PDB file of C-alpha atoms in Angstrom:
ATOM      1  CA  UNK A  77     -27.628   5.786 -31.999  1.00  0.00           C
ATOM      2  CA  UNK A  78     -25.990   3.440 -29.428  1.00  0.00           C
ATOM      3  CA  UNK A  79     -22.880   4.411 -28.817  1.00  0.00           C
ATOM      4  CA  UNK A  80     -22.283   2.176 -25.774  1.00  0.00           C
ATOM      5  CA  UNK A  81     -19.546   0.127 -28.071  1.00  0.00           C
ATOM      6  CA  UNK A  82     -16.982   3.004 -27.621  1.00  0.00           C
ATOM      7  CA  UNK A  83     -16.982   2.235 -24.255  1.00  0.00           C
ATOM      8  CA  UNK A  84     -15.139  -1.195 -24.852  1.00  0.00           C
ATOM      9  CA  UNK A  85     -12.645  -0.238 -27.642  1.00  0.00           C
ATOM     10  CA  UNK A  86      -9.591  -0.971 -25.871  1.00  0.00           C
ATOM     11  CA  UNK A  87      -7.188   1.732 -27.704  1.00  0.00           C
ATOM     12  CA  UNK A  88      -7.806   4.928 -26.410  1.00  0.00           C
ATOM     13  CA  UNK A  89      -6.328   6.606 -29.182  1.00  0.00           C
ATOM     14  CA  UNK A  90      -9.052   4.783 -31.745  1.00  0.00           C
ATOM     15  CA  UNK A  91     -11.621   5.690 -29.429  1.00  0.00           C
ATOM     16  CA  UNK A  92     -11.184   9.657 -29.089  1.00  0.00           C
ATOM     17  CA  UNK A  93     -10.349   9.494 -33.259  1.00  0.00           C
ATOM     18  CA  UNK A  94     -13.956   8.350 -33.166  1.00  0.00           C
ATOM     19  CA  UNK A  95     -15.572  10.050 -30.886  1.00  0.00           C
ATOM     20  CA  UNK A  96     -13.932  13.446 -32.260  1.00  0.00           C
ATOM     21  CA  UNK A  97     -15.145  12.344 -36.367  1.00  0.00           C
ATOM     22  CA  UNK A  98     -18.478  11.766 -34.928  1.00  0.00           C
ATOM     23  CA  UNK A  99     -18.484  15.519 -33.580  1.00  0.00           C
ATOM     24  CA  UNK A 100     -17.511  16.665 -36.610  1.00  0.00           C
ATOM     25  CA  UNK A 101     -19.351  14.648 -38.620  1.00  0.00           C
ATOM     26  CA  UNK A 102     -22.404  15.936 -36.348  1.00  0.00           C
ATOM     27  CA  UNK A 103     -21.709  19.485 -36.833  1.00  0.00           C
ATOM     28  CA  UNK A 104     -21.477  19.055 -40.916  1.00  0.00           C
ATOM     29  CA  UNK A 105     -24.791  16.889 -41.183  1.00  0.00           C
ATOM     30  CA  UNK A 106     -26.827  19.471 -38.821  1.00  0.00           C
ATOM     31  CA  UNK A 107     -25.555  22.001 -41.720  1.00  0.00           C
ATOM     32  CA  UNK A 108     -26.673  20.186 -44.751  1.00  0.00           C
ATOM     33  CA  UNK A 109     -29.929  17.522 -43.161  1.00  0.00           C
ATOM     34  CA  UNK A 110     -32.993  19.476 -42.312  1.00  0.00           C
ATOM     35  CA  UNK A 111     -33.601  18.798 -38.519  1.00  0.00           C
ATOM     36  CA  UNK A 112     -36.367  16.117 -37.883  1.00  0.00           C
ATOM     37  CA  UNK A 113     -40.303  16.536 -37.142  1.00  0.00           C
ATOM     38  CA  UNK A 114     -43.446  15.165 -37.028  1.00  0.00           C
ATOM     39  CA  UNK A 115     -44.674  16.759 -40.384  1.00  0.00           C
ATOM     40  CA  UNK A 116     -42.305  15.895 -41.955  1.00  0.00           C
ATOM     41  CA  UNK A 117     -39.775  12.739 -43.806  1.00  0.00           C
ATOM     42  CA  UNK A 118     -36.397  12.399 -44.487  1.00  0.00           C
ATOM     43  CA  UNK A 119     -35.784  10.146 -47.522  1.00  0.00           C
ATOM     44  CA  UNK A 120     -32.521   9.751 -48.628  1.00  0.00           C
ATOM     45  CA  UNK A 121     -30.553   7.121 -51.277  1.00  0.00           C
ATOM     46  CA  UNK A 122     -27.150   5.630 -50.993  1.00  0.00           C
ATOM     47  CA  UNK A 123     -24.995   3.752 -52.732  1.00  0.00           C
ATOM     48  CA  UNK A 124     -22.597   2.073 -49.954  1.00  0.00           C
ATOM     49  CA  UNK A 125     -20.143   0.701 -52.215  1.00  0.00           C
ATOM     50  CA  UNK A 126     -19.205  -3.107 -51.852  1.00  0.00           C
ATOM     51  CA  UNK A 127     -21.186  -2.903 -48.317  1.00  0.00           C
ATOM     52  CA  UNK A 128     -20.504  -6.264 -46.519  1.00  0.00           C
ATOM     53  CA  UNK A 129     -17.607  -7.131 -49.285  1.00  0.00           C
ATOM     54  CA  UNK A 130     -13.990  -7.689 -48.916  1.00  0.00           C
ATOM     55  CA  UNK A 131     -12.803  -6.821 -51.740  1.00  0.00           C
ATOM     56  CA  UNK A 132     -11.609  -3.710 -50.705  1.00  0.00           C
ATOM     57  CA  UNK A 133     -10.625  -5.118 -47.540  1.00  0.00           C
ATOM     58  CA  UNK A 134     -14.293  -4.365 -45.806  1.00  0.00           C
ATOM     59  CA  UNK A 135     -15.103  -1.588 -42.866  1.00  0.00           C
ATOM     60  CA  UNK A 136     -13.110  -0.622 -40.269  1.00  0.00           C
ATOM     61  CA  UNK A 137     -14.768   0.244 -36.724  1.00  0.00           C
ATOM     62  CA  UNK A 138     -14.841   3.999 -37.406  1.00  0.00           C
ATOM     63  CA  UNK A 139     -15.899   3.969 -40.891  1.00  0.00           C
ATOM     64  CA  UNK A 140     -18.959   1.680 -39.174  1.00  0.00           C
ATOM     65  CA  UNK A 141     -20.072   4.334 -36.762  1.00  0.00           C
ATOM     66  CA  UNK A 142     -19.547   7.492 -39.441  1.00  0.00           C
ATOM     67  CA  UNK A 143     -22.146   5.042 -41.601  1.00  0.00           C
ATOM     68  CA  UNK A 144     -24.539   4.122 -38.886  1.00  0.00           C
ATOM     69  CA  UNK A 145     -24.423   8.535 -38.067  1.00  0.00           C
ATOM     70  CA  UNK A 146     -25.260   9.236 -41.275  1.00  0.00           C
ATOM     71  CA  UNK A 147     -28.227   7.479 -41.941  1.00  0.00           C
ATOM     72  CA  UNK A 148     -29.107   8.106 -38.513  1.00  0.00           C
ATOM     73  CA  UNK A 149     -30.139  11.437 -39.455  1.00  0.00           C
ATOM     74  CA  UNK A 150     -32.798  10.400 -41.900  1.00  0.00           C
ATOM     75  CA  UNK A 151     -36.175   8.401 -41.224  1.00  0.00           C
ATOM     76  CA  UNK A 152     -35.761   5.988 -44.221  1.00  0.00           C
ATOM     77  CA  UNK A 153     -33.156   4.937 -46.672  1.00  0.00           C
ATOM     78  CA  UNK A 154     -32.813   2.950 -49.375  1.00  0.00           C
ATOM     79  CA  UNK A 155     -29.013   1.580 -49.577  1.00  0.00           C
ATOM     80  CA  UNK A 156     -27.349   0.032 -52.316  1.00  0.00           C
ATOM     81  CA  UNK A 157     -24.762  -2.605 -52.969  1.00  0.00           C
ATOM     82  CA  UNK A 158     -25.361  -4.721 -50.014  1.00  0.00           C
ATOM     83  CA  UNK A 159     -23.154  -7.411 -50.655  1.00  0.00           C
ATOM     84  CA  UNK A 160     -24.330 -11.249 -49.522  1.00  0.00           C
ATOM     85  CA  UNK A 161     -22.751 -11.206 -46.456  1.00  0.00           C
ATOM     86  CA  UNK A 162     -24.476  -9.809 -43.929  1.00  0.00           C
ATOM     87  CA  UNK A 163     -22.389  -8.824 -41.092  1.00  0.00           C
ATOM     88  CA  UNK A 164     -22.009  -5.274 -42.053  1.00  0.00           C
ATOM     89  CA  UNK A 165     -25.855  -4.513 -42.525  1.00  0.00           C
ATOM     90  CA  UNK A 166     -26.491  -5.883 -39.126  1.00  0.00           C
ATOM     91  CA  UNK A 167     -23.663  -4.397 -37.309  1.00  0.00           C
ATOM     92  CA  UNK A 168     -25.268  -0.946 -38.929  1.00  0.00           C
ATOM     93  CA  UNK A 169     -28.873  -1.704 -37.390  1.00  0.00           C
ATOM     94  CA  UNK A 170     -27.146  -2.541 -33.655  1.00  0.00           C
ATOM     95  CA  UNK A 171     -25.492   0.497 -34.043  1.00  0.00           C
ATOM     96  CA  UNK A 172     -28.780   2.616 -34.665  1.00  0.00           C
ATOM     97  CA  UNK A 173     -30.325   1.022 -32.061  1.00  0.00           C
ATOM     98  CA  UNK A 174     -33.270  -1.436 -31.561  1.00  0.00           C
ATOM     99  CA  UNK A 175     -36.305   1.051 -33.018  1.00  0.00           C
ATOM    100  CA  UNK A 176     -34.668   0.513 -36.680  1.00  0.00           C
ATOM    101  CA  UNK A 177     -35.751  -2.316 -39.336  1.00  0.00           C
ATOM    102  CA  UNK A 178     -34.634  -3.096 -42.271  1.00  0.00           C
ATOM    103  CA  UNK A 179     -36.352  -4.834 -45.288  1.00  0.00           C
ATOM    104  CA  UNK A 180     -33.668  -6.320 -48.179  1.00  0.00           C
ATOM    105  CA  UNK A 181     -33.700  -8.783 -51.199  1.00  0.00           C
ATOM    106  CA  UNK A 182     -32.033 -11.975 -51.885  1.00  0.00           C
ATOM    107  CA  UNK A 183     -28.499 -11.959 -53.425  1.00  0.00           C
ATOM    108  CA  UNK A 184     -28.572 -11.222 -57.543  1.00  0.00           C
ATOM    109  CA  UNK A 185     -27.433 -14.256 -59.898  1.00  0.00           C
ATOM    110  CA  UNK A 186     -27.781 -12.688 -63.238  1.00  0.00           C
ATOM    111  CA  UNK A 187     -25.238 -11.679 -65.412  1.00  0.00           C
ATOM    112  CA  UNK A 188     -24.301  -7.861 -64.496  1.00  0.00           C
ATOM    113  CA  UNK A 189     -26.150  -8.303 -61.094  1.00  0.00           C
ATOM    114  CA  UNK A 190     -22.599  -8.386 -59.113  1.00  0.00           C
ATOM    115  CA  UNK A 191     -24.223 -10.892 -56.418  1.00  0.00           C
ATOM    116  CA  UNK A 192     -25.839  -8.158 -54.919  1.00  0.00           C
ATOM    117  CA  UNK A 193     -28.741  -6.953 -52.633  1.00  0.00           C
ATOM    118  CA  UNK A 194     -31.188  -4.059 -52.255  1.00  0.00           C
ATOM    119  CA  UNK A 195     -32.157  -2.366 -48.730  1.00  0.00           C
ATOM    120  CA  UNK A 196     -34.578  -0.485 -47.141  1.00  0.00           C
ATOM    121  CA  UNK A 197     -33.634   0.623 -43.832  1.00  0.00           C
ATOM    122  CA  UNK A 198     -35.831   2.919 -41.146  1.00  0.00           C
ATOM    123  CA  UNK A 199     -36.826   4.017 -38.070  1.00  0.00           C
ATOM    124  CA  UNK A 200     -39.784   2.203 -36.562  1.00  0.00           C
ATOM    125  CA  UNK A 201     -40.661   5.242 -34.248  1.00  0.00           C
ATOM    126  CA  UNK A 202     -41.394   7.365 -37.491  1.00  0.00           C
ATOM    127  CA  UNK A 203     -42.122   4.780 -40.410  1.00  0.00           C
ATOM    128  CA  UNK A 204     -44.208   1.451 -40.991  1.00  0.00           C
ATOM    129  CA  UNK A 205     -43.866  -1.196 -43.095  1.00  0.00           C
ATOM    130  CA  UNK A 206     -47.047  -1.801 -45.099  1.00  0.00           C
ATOM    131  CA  UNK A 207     -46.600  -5.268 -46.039  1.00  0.00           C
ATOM    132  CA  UNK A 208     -46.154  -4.864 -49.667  1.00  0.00           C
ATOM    133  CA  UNK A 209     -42.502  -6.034 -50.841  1.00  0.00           C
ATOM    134  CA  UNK A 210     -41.365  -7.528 -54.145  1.00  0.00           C
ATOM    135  CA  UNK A 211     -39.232  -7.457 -57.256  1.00  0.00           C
ATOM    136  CA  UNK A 212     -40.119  -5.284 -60.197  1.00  0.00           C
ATOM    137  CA  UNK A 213     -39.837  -8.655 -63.441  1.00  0.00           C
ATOM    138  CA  UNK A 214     -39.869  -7.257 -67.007  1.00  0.00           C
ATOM    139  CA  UNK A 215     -42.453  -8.248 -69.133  1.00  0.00           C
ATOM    140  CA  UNK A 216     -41.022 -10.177 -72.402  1.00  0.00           C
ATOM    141  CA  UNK A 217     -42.267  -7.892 -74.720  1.00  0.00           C
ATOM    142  CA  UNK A 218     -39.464  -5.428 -73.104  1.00  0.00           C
ATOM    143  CA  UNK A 219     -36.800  -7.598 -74.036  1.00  0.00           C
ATOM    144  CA  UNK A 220     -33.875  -6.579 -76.362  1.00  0.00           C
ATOM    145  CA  UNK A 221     -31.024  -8.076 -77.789  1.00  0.00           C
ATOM    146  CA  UNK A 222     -28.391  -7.181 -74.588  1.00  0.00           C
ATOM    147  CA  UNK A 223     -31.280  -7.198 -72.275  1.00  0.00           C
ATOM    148  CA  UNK A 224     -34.141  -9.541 -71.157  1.00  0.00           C
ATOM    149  CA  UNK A 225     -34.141  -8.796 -67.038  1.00  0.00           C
ATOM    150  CA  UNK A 226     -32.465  -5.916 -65.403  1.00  0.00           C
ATOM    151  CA  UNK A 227     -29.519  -7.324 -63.876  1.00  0.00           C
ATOM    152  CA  UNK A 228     -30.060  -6.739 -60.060  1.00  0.00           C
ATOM    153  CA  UNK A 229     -33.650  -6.823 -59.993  1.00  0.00           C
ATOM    154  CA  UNK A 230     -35.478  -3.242 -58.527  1.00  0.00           C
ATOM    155  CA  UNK A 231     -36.829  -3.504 -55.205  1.00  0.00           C
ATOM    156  CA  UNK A 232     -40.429  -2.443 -54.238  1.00  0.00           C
ATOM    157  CA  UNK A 233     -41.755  -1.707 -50.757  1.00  0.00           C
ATOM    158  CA  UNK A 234     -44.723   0.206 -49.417  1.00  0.00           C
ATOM    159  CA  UNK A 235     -44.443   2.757 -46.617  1.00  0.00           C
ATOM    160  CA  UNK A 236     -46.592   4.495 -44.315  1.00  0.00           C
ATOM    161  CA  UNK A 237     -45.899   7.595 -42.015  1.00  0.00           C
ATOM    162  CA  UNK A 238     -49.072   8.684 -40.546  1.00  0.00           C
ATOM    163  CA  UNK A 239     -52.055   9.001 -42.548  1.00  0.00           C
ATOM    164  CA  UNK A 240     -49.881   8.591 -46.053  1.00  0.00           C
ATOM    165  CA  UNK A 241     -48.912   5.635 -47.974  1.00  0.00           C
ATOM    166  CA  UNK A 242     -46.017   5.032 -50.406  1.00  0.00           C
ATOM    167  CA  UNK A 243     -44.325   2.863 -52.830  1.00  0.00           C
ATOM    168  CA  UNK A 244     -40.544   3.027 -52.947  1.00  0.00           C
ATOM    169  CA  UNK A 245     -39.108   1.627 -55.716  1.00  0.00           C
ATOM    170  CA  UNK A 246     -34.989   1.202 -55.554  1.00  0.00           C
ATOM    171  CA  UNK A 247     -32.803   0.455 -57.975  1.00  0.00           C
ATOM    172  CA  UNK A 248     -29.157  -0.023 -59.019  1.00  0.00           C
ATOM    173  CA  UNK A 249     -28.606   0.368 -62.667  1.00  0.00           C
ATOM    174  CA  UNK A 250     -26.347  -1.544 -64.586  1.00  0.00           C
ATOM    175  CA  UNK A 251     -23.019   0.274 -65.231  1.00  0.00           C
ATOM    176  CA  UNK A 252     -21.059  -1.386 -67.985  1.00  0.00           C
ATOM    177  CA  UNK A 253     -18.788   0.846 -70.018  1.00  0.00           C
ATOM    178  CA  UNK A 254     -17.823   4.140 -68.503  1.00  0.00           C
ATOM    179  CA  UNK A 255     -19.640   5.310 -71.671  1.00  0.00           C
ATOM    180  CA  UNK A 256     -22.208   7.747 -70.713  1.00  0.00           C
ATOM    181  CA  UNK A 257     -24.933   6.045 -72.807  1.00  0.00           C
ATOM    182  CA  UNK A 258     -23.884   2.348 -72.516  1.00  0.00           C
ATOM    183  CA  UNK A 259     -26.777   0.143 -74.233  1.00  0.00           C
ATOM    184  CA  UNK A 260     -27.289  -1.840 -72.013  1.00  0.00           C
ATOM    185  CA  UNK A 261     -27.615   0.560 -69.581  1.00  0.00           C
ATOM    186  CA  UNK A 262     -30.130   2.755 -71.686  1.00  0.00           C
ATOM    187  CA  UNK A 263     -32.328  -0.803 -71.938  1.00  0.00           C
ATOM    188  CA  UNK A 264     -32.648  -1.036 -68.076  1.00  0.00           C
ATOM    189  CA  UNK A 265     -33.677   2.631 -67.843  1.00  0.00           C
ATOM    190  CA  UNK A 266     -36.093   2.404 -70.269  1.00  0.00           C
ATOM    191  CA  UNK A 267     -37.855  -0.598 -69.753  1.00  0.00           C
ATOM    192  CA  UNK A 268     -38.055   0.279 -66.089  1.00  0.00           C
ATOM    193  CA  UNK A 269     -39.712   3.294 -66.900  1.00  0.00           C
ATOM    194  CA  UNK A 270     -42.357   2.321 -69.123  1.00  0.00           C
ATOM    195  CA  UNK A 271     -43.584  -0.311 -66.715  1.00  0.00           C
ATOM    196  CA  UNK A 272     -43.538   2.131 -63.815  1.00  0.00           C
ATOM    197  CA  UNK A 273     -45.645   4.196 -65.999  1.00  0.00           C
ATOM    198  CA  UNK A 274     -48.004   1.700 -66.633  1.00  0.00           C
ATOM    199  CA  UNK A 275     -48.290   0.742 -63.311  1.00  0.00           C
ATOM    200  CA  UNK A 276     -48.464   4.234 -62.297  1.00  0.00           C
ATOM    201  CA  UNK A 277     -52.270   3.704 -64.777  1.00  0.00           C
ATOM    202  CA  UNK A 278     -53.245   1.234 -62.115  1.00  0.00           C
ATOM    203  CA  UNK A 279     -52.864   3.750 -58.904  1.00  0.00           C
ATOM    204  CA  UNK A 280     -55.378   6.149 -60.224  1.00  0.00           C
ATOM    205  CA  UNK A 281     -57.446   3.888 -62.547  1.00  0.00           C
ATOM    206  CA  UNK A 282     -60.895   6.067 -60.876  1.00  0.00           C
ATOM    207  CA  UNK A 283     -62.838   4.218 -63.195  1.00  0.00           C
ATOM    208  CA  UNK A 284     -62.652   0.436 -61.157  1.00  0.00           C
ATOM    209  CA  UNK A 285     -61.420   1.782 -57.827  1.00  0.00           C
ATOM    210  CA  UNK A 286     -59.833  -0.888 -56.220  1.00  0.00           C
ATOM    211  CA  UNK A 287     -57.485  -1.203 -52.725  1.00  0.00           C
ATOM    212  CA  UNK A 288     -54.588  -1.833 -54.940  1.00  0.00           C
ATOM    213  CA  UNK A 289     -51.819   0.347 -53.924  1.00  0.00           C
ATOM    214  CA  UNK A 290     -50.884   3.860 -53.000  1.00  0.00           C
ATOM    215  CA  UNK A 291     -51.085   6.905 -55.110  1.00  0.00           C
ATOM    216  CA  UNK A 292     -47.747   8.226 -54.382  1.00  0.00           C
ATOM    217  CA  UNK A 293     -44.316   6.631 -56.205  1.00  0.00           C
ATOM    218  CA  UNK A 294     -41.194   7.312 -55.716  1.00  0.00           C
ATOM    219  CA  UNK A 295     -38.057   5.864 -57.909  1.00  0.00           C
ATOM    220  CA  UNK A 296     -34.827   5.996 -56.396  1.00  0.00           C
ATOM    221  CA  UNK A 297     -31.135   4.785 -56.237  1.00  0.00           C
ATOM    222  CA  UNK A 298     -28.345   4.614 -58.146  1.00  0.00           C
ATOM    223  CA  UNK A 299     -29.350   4.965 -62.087  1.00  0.00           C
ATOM    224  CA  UNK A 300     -25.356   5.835 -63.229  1.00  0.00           C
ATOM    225  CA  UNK A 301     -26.506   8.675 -65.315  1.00  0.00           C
ATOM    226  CA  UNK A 302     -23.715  10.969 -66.426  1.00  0.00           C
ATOM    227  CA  UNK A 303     -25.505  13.575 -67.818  1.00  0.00           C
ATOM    228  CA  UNK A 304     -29.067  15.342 -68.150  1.00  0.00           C
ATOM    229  CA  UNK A 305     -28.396  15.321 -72.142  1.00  0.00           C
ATOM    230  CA  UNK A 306     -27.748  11.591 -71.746  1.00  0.00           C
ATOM    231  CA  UNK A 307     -30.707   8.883 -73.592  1.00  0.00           C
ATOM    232  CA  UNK A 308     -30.897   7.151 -70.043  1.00  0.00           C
ATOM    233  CA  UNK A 309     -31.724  10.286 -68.351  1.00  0.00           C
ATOM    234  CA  UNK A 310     -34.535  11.085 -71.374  1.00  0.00           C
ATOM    235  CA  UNK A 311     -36.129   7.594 -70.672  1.00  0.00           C
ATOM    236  CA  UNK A 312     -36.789   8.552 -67.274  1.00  0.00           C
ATOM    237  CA  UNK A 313     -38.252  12.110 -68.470  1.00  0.00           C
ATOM    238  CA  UNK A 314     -39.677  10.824 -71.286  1.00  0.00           C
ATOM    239  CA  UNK A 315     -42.492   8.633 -69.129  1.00  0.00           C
ATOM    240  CA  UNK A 316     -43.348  12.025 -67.070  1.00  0.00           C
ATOM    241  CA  UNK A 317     -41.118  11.184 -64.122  1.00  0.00           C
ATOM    242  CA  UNK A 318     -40.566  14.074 -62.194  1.00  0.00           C
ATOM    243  CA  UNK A 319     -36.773  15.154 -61.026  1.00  0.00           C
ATOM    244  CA  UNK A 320     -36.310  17.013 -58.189  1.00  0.00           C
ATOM    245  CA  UNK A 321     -34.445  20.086 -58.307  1.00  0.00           C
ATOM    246  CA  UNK A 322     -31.839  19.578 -55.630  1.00  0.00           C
ATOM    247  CA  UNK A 323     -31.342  16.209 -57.692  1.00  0.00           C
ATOM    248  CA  UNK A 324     -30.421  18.328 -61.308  1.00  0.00           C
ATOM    249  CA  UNK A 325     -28.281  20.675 -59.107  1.00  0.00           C
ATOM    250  CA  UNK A 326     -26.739  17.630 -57.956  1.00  0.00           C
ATOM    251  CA  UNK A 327     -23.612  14.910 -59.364  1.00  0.00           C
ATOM    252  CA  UNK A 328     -26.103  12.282 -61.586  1.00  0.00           C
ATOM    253  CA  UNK A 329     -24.170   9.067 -61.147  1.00  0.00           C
ATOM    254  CA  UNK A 330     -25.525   8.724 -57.623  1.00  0.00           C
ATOM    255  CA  UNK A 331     -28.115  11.342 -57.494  1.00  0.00           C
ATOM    256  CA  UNK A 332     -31.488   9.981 -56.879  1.00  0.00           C
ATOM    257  CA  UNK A 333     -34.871  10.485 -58.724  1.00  0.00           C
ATOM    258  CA  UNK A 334     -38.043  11.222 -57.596  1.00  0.00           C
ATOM    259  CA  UNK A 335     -41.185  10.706 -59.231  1.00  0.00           C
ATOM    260  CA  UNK A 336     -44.283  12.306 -58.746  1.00  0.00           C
ATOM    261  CA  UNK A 337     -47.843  12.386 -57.002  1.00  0.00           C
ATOM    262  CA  UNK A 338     -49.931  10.383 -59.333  1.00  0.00           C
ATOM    263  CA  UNK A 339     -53.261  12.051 -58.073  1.00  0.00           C
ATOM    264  CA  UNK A 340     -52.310  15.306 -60.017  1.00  0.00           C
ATOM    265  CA  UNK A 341     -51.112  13.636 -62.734  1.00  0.00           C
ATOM    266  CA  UNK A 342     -53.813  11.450 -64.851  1.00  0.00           C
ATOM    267  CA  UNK A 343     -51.782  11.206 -68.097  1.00  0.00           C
ATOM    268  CA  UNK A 344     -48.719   9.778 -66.405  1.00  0.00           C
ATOM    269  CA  UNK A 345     -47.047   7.187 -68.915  1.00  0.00           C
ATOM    270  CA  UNK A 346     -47.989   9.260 -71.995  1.00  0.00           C
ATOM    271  CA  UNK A 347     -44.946   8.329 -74.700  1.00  0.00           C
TER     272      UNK A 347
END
C-alpha cells in the first residue's frame, strides 16, 4: 500500500480518522484473510457498488483507502460495477502501489447492462497476465424471448502464478425484479452455464490435444442468487459446477462461485 497521501491531507482530524479505520480495519482482515505465501493464492470477488459513479455522490478519501486495504490483502480480484469513469479505479491502483495491474472491459450498452465495466485487478509480484482476455458472446441458438446477450457481457482472462494456469471468468448477473427467480435472470444463468460447460469439453478434449487453454476454470462474481432452492442457482449445479463450501455457508446475492478442476472431471457439461 502507499500510504504517503496521508501525509498531505491537510485536516488533521481526517487524517488520524483514517489512519485509526485502517488499524482497525487491519486487525479485522488479519482475523478473517488467511496470511499470504508463496504456495499459495488469494482470490477474492467484489461487487463495489456504483464504483466510479455519482450517483450516490461517489467516494470519499477514507472510504478510498479502506477499499484500496481491502483488496490489498488478496493477490487477485475480480471487481464489479466499475462504472465508465475511471478516476476511482485508478486512484485504487496508486493507492496499492506501482506492482498492481489491472485488466477491465469497455463500458456495457445493452439494455440491463447499466453502462458498466468488469475488472480484474492484481499484484504483479505474485500473478501474471497470460495474454488471453475477451468477452464470453452467446451463441443464437441460446436465445429466448427476454434474452438474446447477457446484458453486461462476462469477462474472461487467463492467469498464471507459478507453474499453473487459469481462466477467470467474471460476471455480473442481471438483477431485474427483486423476485428470487426473475426470468430473465434465470436465462443469463443458464445460458452462461451451458456454454462454460461446453467449453469446459475443449480444455480436456485428450483426444486432439491442442495448446488451447488451461485446464482449470473458475466462475465468479456477482450472480444475484437468493437462494440455493432457487432455478438460477440449479443452472449453475445442473452443468457440474462446483460450489465451494465457504460460498453455501455464505449470503448468495454476492457470494461467489467456483468451478472446478476440469482434469478430474471428464463428464463436465453432462445435462
Amino acid at each position: 500500500m502507499n500510504y504517503t497521501g496521508l501525509r498531505w491531507i491537510k485536516e488533521d482530524k481526517q487524517r488520524q480518522r483514517i489512519v485509526a479505520g485502517l488499524s482497525k480495519l487491519r486487525t479485522g482482515l488479519k482475523k478473517k484473510v488467511p496470511a499470504k505465501s508463496d504456495g499459495t493464492l488469494l482470490l477474492a470477488t467484489w461487487n463495489i457498488r456504483e464504483f466510479g459513479g455519482t450517483k450516490y455522490g461517489g467516494r470519499t478519501t477514507d472510504a478510498m483507502y479502506y477499499i484500496a486495504e481491502c483488496i490489498s490483502r488478496f493477490d487477485l480480484i475480480a471487481v464489479q460495477e466499475v462504472r465508465a469513469d475511471l478516476k476511482a479505479l485508478k486512484e485504487i491502483l496508486r493507492l496499492l502501489g506501482r506492482q498492481w495491474d489491472v485488466i477491465f472491459t469497455d463500458v456495457s450498452f445493452a439494455d440491463g447492462g447499466n453502462f458498466e465495466r468488469l475488472a480484474f485487478v492484481y499484484n504483479t509480484a505474485k500473478v501474471s497476465f497470460t495474454g488471453l482476455a475477451g468477452e464470453l458472446v452467446l451463441p443464437s441458438k441460446t436465445a429466448t424471448e427476454r434474452m438474446s446477450q447477457v446484458a453486461r457481457t462476462p469477462f474472461v482472462c487467463g492467469f498464471q502464478v507459478g507453474w499453473a494456469k487459469f481462466n477467470l471468468c467474471t460476471v455480473h448477473i442481471y438483477y431485474g425484479t427483486a423476485k428470487a427467480e426473475d426470468p430473465r435472470r434465470v436465462d443469463e444463468i443458464n445460458a452462461l452455464a451451458k456454454l462454460l460447460a461446453t467449453k469446459a469439453k475443449d480444455y480436456i478434449n485428450t483426444s486432439a490435444p491442442a495448446d488451447y487453454s488451461p485446464e482449470h476454470l473458475v466462475l465468479l462474481g456477482d450472480f444475484n442468487i437468493f437462494s440455493r432452492t432457487d432455478k438460477t442457482y440449479e443452472a449453475i449445479t445442473r452443468n457440474r459446477f462446483e460450489v465451494p463450501a465457504v460460498a453455501r455457508r455464505s449470503g448468495w446475492k454476492s457470494a461467489s462461485i467456483k468451478v472446478r478442476e476440469f482434469r478430474r472431471a471428464r463428464d463436465v457439461g453432462r445435462a
